[in-house]
């Protein structure tokens, strides 16, 4: 897991060196024939990556994006209207039947179907009309790292191509070096604080919320910690009843519109007695976990997860667990 996480900058560089024309053509097609509906199709870490792309599309393009409950197609046989629909499926293996079936259904119904997949020769790739390889290379660890980061990058590339944003496109080309810097950030204090934890809130907002969701999943599967991800706004409702003295919280506060509120939340939670680990750029008051910045604040969440992965791998080992072999889990999950 650690080796694969640290290889993510090189994997991203490899992806960015390929398929420029294919992304440009998809962006042009979306401009010339704007979708009437957008759906993401994914599970697990891939779903978190899809959420990141969806948030960028909604924030930058003003297009609402829905995360498809796959059982609508696979179990309930819903006859979803496909006119003007664009579906975007995210997967590492491309093997799960509940991603393949909706993609086939949408394509047969006349929708435009897109797949972002690490396994170019897979049922999902065969089912989709447009296929974008993640190009992150074989991933052996059960806990996805470099393929998740590659999915985040692929989603950002779609938004950059669709919007024609030259600043975002330039920042993407600089991203591998920013990720190398992010991988060097020392988050040892988080290992010390969380090595005996049995519960945890992970907080983000906006483009950072999908990173919090991914972090919570990794805490569960590699460390055996009951971690829950919440928006910085949502956590102030019902979940607040759980926060007592010493309750551990990890708050991701990269640059962007949500940052000020997240920093204020961290301070408020400290005032309630919570043990808050604040991840924010160097110089941010109260930040114990330093964040590297990228060439565009919308890409900063990718640098956040690049810093997070080595820490959670070390935390798993500090807790006496093998992060490369989580109990009861397999690399490929097949659900209907």
Short mmCIF file of C-alpha atoms in Angstrom, two decimals:
data_model
loop_
_atom_site.label_atom_id
_atom_site.label_comp_id
_atom_site.label_asym_id
_atom_site.label_seq_id
_atom_site.Cartn_x
_atom_site.Cartn_y
_atom_site.Cartn_z
CA UNK A 1 0.00 0.00 0.00
CA UNK A 2 2.76 2.46 0.90
CA UNK A 3 4.76 1.78 -2.25
CA UNK A 4 1.69 2.21 -4.41
CA UNK A 5 0.65 5.41 -2.64
CA UNK A 6 4.10 6.89 -3.12
CA UNK A 7 4.06 5.92 -6.80
CA UNK A 8 0.94 8.00 -7.43
CA UNK A 9 2.80 11.10 -8.70
CA UNK A 10 4.48 9.00 -11.39
CA UNK A 11 1.16 7.35 -12.24
CA UNK A 12 -0.46 10.76 -12.60
CA UNK A 13 2.37 11.96 -14.83
CA UNK A 14 1.87 8.89 -17.00
CA UNK A 15 -1.86 9.52 -17.29
CA UNK A 16 -1.37 13.19 -18.14
CA UNK A 17 1.04 12.24 -20.92
CA UNK A 18 -1.70 10.27 -22.67
CA UNK A 19 -5.18 10.75 -24.09
CA UNK A 20 -5.08 14.54 -24.42
CA UNK A 21 -7.01 14.39 -27.67
CA UNK A 22 -9.61 12.02 -26.24
CA UNK A 23 -10.33 14.34 -23.29
CA UNK A 24 -10.45 17.35 -25.63
CA UNK A 25 -12.91 15.56 -27.91
CA UNK A 26 -15.16 14.65 -24.97
CA UNK A 27 -15.08 18.25 -23.76
CA UNK A 28 -15.98 19.50 -27.24
CA UNK A 29 -18.82 16.99 -27.51
CA UNK A 30 -20.24 18.10 -24.16
CA UNK A 31 -20.14 21.74 -25.30
CA UNK A 32 -21.68 21.05 -28.69
CA UNK A 33 -24.39 18.76 -27.32
CA UNK A 34 -24.88 19.62 -23.63
CA UNK A 35 -26.32 16.76 -21.59
CA UNK A 36 -29.81 17.05 -20.18
CA UNK A 37 -28.77 14.81 -17.28
CA UNK A 38 -25.50 13.58 -15.80
CA UNK A 39 -25.05 10.41 -13.73
CA UNK A 40 -22.05 8.90 -12.00
CA UNK A 41 -21.87 5.13 -11.60
CA UNK A 42 -19.42 3.84 -8.97
CA UNK A 43 -18.90 2.18 -5.60
CA UNK A 44 -16.41 2.48 -2.74
CA UNK A 45 -13.30 4.59 -3.35
CA UNK A 46 -14.34 5.00 -6.97
CA UNK A 47 -17.61 6.56 -5.84
CA UNK A 48 -15.69 9.06 -3.74
CA UNK A 49 -13.66 10.00 -6.82
CA UNK A 50 -16.88 10.36 -8.79
CA UNK A 51 -18.24 12.70 -6.09
CA UNK A 52 -15.18 14.92 -6.52
CA UNK A 53 -15.72 15.21 -10.28
CA UNK A 54 -19.44 15.78 -9.74
CA UNK A 55 -18.80 18.62 -7.31
CA UNK A 56 -16.43 20.28 -9.77
CA UNK A 57 -19.03 19.96 -12.54
CA UNK A 58 -21.75 21.42 -10.38
CA UNK A 59 -19.56 24.25 -9.04
CA UNK A 60 -17.78 25.14 -12.27
CA UNK A 61 -20.26 24.15 -14.98
CA UNK A 62 -23.57 24.71 -13.20
CA UNK A 63 -24.68 21.19 -14.17
CA UNK A 64 -26.42 19.02 -11.60
CA UNK A 65 -24.93 15.54 -11.30
CA UNK A 66 -26.64 12.53 -9.71
CA UNK A 67 -24.94 9.52 -8.15
CA UNK A 68 -26.86 6.53 -9.51
CA UNK A 69 -28.19 3.93 -7.05
CA UNK A 70 -27.28 0.98 -9.28
CA UNK A 71 -30.06 -1.20 -7.86
CA UNK A 72 -32.53 0.98 -9.79
CA UNK A 73 -31.32 -0.85 -12.88
CA UNK A 74 -30.04 -4.16 -11.52
CA UNK A 75 -32.82 -4.96 -9.01
CA UNK A 76 -35.78 -2.66 -9.61
CA UNK A 77 -35.55 -2.74 -13.42
CA UNK A 78 -36.33 0.97 -13.63
CA UNK A 79 -36.76 2.24 -17.19
CA UNK A 80 -34.66 5.36 -16.73
CA UNK A 81 -35.09 7.86 -19.54
CA UNK A 82 -31.83 7.98 -21.51
CA UNK A 83 -32.51 10.90 -23.87
CA UNK A 84 -29.70 13.42 -23.48
CA UNK A 85 -28.13 11.45 -20.62
CA UNK A 86 -24.39 11.16 -20.04
CA UNK A 87 -23.28 8.46 -17.61
CA UNK A 88 -19.77 8.42 -16.16
CA UNK A 89 -18.61 5.17 -14.55
CA UNK A 90 -15.54 4.92 -12.32
CA UNK A 91 -13.85 1.62 -11.50
CA UNK A 92 -10.42 0.16 -10.89
CA UNK A 93 -11.07 -3.40 -12.05
CA UNK A 94 -14.07 -2.83 -14.32
CA UNK A 95 -15.46 -6.16 -13.13
CA UNK A 96 -18.44 -5.34 -10.94
CA UNK A 97 -21.74 -6.39 -12.55
CA UNK A 98 -23.63 -3.50 -10.96
CA UNK A 99 -21.49 -1.01 -12.87
CA UNK A 100 -21.51 -2.94 -16.12
CA UNK A 101 -25.29 -3.50 -16.27
CA UNK A 102 -26.33 0.18 -15.97
CA UNK A 103 -23.65 1.21 -18.45
CA UNK A 104 -24.98 -1.31 -20.96
CA UNK A 105 -28.57 -0.24 -20.26
CA UNK A 106 -27.80 3.45 -20.79
CA UNK A 107 -25.80 2.85 -23.95
CA UNK A 108 -28.50 0.67 -25.46
CA UNK A 109 -31.01 3.39 -24.60
CA UNK A 110 -29.09 6.02 -26.55
CA UNK A 111 -27.18 7.72 -23.73
CA UNK A 112 -23.53 8.65 -24.01
CA UNK A 113 -21.58 6.37 -21.69
CA UNK A 114 -18.09 7.05 -20.34
CA UNK A 115 -15.85 4.79 -18.26
CA UNK A 116 -12.73 5.65 -16.29
CA UNK A 117 -11.08 2.33 -15.55
CA UNK A 118 -7.64 1.01 -14.68
CA UNK A 119 -8.22 -2.31 -16.42
CA UNK A 120 -8.58 -1.43 -20.09
CA UNK A 121 -9.60 -5.00 -20.94
CA UNK A 122 -12.63 -5.39 -18.70
CA UNK A 123 -16.41 -5.80 -18.98
CA UNK A 124 -16.96 -2.16 -18.03
CA UNK A 125 -14.57 -0.92 -20.70
CA UNK A 126 -16.34 -3.11 -23.25
CA UNK A 127 -19.74 -1.77 -22.20
CA UNK A 128 -18.91 1.94 -22.43
CA UNK A 129 -18.87 4.09 -25.53
CA UNK A 130 -15.92 6.23 -24.39
CA UNK A 131 -13.13 4.68 -22.30
CA UNK A 132 -10.44 6.64 -20.46
CA UNK A 133 -7.70 4.43 -19.00
CA UNK A 134 -6.42 5.52 -15.59
CA UNK A 135 -2.94 4.34 -16.60
CA UNK A 136 -1.85 3.85 -12.98
CA UNK A 137 -0.41 0.36 -13.57
CA UNK A 138 -1.24 -2.82 -11.63
CA UNK A 139 -2.44 -2.19 -8.08
CA UNK A 140 -1.88 -5.11 -5.73
CA UNK A 141 -2.90 -3.61 -2.41
CA UNK A 142 -6.53 -4.27 -1.50
CA UNK A 143 -6.81 -0.66 -0.30
CA UNK A 144 -6.81 1.50 -3.43
CA UNK A 145 -4.43 4.47 -3.41
CA UNK A 146 -2.77 5.40 -6.70
CA UNK A 147 -5.82 4.32 -8.72
CA UNK A 148 -8.06 6.55 -6.57
CA UNK A 149 -5.75 9.51 -7.11
CA UNK A 150 -5.70 8.70 -10.84
CA UNK A 151 -9.51 8.76 -10.84
CA UNK A 152 -9.54 12.18 -9.19
CA UNK A 153 -7.19 13.45 -11.88
CA UNK A 154 -9.30 11.94 -14.66
CA UNK A 155 -12.40 13.68 -13.32
CA UNK A 156 -10.59 17.01 -13.15
CA UNK A 157 -9.38 16.51 -16.71
CA UNK A 158 -12.95 16.11 -17.92
CA UNK A 159 -13.99 19.34 -16.20
CA UNK A 160 -10.96 21.19 -17.58
CA UNK A 161 -11.70 19.94 -21.10
CA UNK A 162 -15.43 20.71 -20.89
CA UNK A 163 -14.97 24.19 -19.42
CA UNK A 164 -11.95 25.06 -21.56
CA UNK A 165 -10.28 26.40 -18.41
CA UNK A 166 -6.64 26.96 -19.36
CA UNK A 167 -5.62 27.69 -15.76
CA UNK A 168 -6.96 24.34 -14.57
CA UNK A 169 -5.37 22.57 -17.52
CA UNK A 170 -1.98 24.15 -16.74
CA UNK A 171 -2.30 23.26 -13.06
CA UNK A 172 -3.01 19.64 -13.99
CA UNK A 173 0.26 19.48 -15.90
CA UNK A 174 2.09 20.70 -12.78
CA UNK A 175 0.25 18.29 -10.50
CA UNK A 176 2.82 15.44 -10.38
CA UNK A 177 5.44 17.71 -8.78
CA UNK A 178 2.86 19.05 -6.33
CA UNK A 179 1.95 15.47 -5.38
CA UNK A 180 5.60 14.62 -4.83
CA UNK A 181 5.76 17.51 -2.38
CA UNK A 182 2.52 16.38 -0.73
CA UNK A 183 3.91 12.87 -0.23
CA UNK A 184 6.80 14.34 1.79
CA UNK A 185 4.57 16.02 4.39
CA UNK A 186 4.99 14.52 7.85
CA UNK A 187 1.78 13.62 9.62
CA UNK A 188 3.41 11.63 12.45
CA UNK A 189 1.34 13.43 15.08
CA UNK A 190 -1.81 11.86 13.64
CA UNK A 191 -0.35 8.38 14.17
CA UNK A 192 0.42 9.24 17.80
CA UNK A 193 -3.05 10.66 18.43
CA UNK A 194 -5.04 7.92 16.67
CA UNK A 195 -3.11 4.75 17.46
CA UNK A 196 -5.51 3.86 20.31
CA UNK A 197 -8.68 5.40 18.84
CA UNK A 198 -11.79 3.30 18.20
CA UNK A 199 -13.91 6.05 16.63
CA UNK A 200 -13.31 9.16 14.57
CA UNK A 201 -15.03 11.93 12.64
CA UNK A 202 -13.43 13.01 9.36
CA UNK A 203 -14.61 16.42 8.23
CA UNK A 204 -14.45 18.15 4.87
CA UNK A 205 -16.64 20.34 2.73
CA UNK A 206 -17.10 21.14 -0.95
CA UNK A 207 -14.42 19.53 -3.10
CA UNK A 208 -12.77 18.29 0.09
CA UNK A 209 -15.74 16.22 1.27
CA UNK A 210 -15.03 13.32 -1.14
CA UNK A 211 -11.52 13.18 0.34
CA UNK A 212 -12.98 12.96 3.84
CA UNK A 213 -15.23 10.13 2.63
CA UNK A 214 -12.22 8.29 1.22
CA UNK A 215 -10.21 8.85 4.40
CA UNK A 216 -13.03 7.47 6.57
CA UNK A 217 -13.17 4.35 4.40
CA UNK A 218 -9.41 3.84 4.69
CA UNK A 219 -9.56 4.21 8.48
CA UNK A 220 -12.17 1.45 8.55
CA UNK A 221 -10.55 -1.02 6.18
CA UNK A 222 -6.88 -0.63 7.13
CA UNK A 223 -7.02 0.45 10.79
CA UNK A 224 -10.25 -1.00 12.13
CA UNK A 225 -11.43 2.43 13.33
CA UNK A 226 -15.13 3.24 13.12
CA UNK A 227 -14.68 6.45 11.16
CA UNK A 228 -17.48 8.56 9.75
CA UNK A 229 -17.18 11.34 7.18
CA UNK A 230 -19.30 14.47 7.47
CA UNK A 231 -19.61 17.83 5.83
CA UNK A 232 -18.42 20.63 8.08
CA UNK A 233 -22.00 21.93 7.95
CA UNK A 234 -23.74 18.60 8.54
CA UNK A 235 -21.65 17.60 11.55
CA UNK A 236 -23.14 20.48 13.55
CA UNK A 237 -26.53 18.77 13.50
CA UNK A 238 -27.15 15.31 15.00
CA UNK A 239 -23.54 14.03 15.01
CA UNK A 240 -22.56 16.75 17.50
CA UNK A 241 -24.29 14.75 20.25
CA UNK A 242 -21.42 12.24 20.10
CA UNK A 243 -18.62 14.75 20.63
CA UNK A 244 -17.28 14.66 24.15
CA UNK A 245 -13.95 15.17 25.90
CA UNK A 246 -11.11 13.76 23.81
CA UNK A 247 -13.31 12.74 20.86
CA UNK A 248 -10.96 12.47 17.85
CA UNK A 249 -11.67 14.56 14.76
CA UNK A 250 -9.66 14.98 11.58
CA UNK A 251 -10.54 18.17 9.71
CA UNK A 252 -9.35 18.71 6.14
CA UNK A 253 -9.14 22.46 5.37
CA UNK A 254 -7.38 23.00 2.05
CA UNK A 255 -7.65 26.33 0.24
CA UNK A 256 -11.01 27.35 -1.18
CA UNK A 257 -14.40 28.79 -0.19
CA UNK A 258 -14.94 26.18 2.54
CA UNK A 259 -11.63 26.70 4.30
CA UNK A 260 -12.56 29.53 6.70
CA UNK A 261 -15.61 27.68 7.99
CA UNK A 262 -13.65 24.46 8.50
CA UNK A 263 -10.92 26.24 10.46
CA UNK A 264 -13.58 27.90 12.62
CA UNK A 265 -15.24 24.51 13.15
CA UNK A 266 -11.93 23.01 14.27
CA UNK A 267 -11.52 25.75 16.85
CA UNK A 268 -15.10 25.36 18.06
CA UNK A 269 -14.67 21.60 18.46
CA UNK A 270 -11.47 22.12 20.44
CA UNK A 271 -13.49 24.37 22.71
CA UNK A 272 -15.91 21.47 23.26
CA UNK A 273 -13.03 19.23 24.31
CA UNK A 274 -12.56 17.28 21.07
CA UNK A 275 -9.05 16.20 20.04
CA UNK A 276 -8.91 17.93 16.68
CA UNK A 277 -6.29 17.22 14.06
CA UNK A 278 -6.44 20.11 11.58
CA UNK A 279 -4.90 19.58 8.14
CA UNK A 280 -4.30 22.95 6.48
CA UNK A 281 -1.57 24.82 4.58
CA UNK A 282 1.57 25.74 6.50
CA UNK A 283 1.04 28.83 8.62
CA UNK A 284 -2.63 28.19 9.33
CA UNK A 285 -3.27 28.74 13.06
CA UNK A 286 -3.91 25.47 14.87
CA UNK A 287 -2.85 23.26 11.96
CA UNK A 288 -0.81 20.21 13.03
CA UNK A 289 -0.92 18.44 9.67
CA UNK A 290 0.69 20.46 6.84
CA UNK A 291 -0.91 20.52 3.41
CA UNK A 292 0.91 21.10 0.14
CA UNK A 293 -0.74 23.40 -2.41
CA UNK A 294 -1.19 22.78 -6.11
CA UNK A 295 -1.41 25.20 -9.04
CA UNK A 296 -5.18 25.50 -8.62
CA UNK A 297 -7.16 25.32 -5.38
CA UNK A 298 -9.67 22.93 -6.95
CA UNK A 299 -6.83 20.39 -7.23
CA UNK A 300 -5.66 20.82 -3.63
CA UNK A 301 -7.90 17.96 -2.38
CA UNK A 302 -5.84 15.57 -4.52
CA UNK A 303 -2.71 16.69 -2.67
CA UNK A 304 -4.56 16.20 0.63
CA UNK A 305 -5.20 12.51 -0.01
CA UNK A 306 -1.62 12.05 -1.25
CA UNK A 307 -0.42 13.20 2.19
CA UNK A 308 -3.06 11.15 3.99
CA UNK A 309 -2.26 7.73 2.52
CA UNK A 310 1.25 7.28 4.00
CA UNK A 311 -0.06 8.35 7.39
CA UNK A 312 -2.96 5.89 7.45
CA UNK A 313 -0.66 3.09 6.29
CA UNK A 314 1.71 3.86 9.18
CA UNK A 315 -1.23 4.09 11.58
CA UNK A 316 -2.44 0.64 10.59
CA UNK A 317 0.98 -0.83 11.35
CA UNK A 318 1.16 1.08 14.64
CA UNK A 319 -2.12 -0.59 15.59
CA UNK A 320 -0.69 -4.03 14.79
CA UNK A 321 -2.61 -4.50 11.55
CA UNK A 322 -1.44 -5.37 8.05
CA UNK A 323 -2.74 -2.63 5.72
CA UNK A 324 -1.99 -4.82 2.69
CA UNK A 325 -4.35 -7.57 3.82
CA UNK A 326 -7.46 -6.10 5.51
CA UNK A 327 -9.70 -8.80 7.01
CA UNK A 328 -12.68 -10.02 4.99
CA UNK A 329 -11.82 -7.86 1.94
CA UNK A 330 -10.77 -8.65 -1.62
CA UNK A 331 -9.40 -6.45 -4.38
CA UNK A 332 -12.34 -7.02 -6.68
CA UNK A 333 -15.89 -6.80 -5.28
CA UNK A 334 -18.69 -8.14 -7.45
CA UNK A 335 -22.22 -7.08 -6.51
CA UNK A 336 -25.49 -7.08 -8.42
#
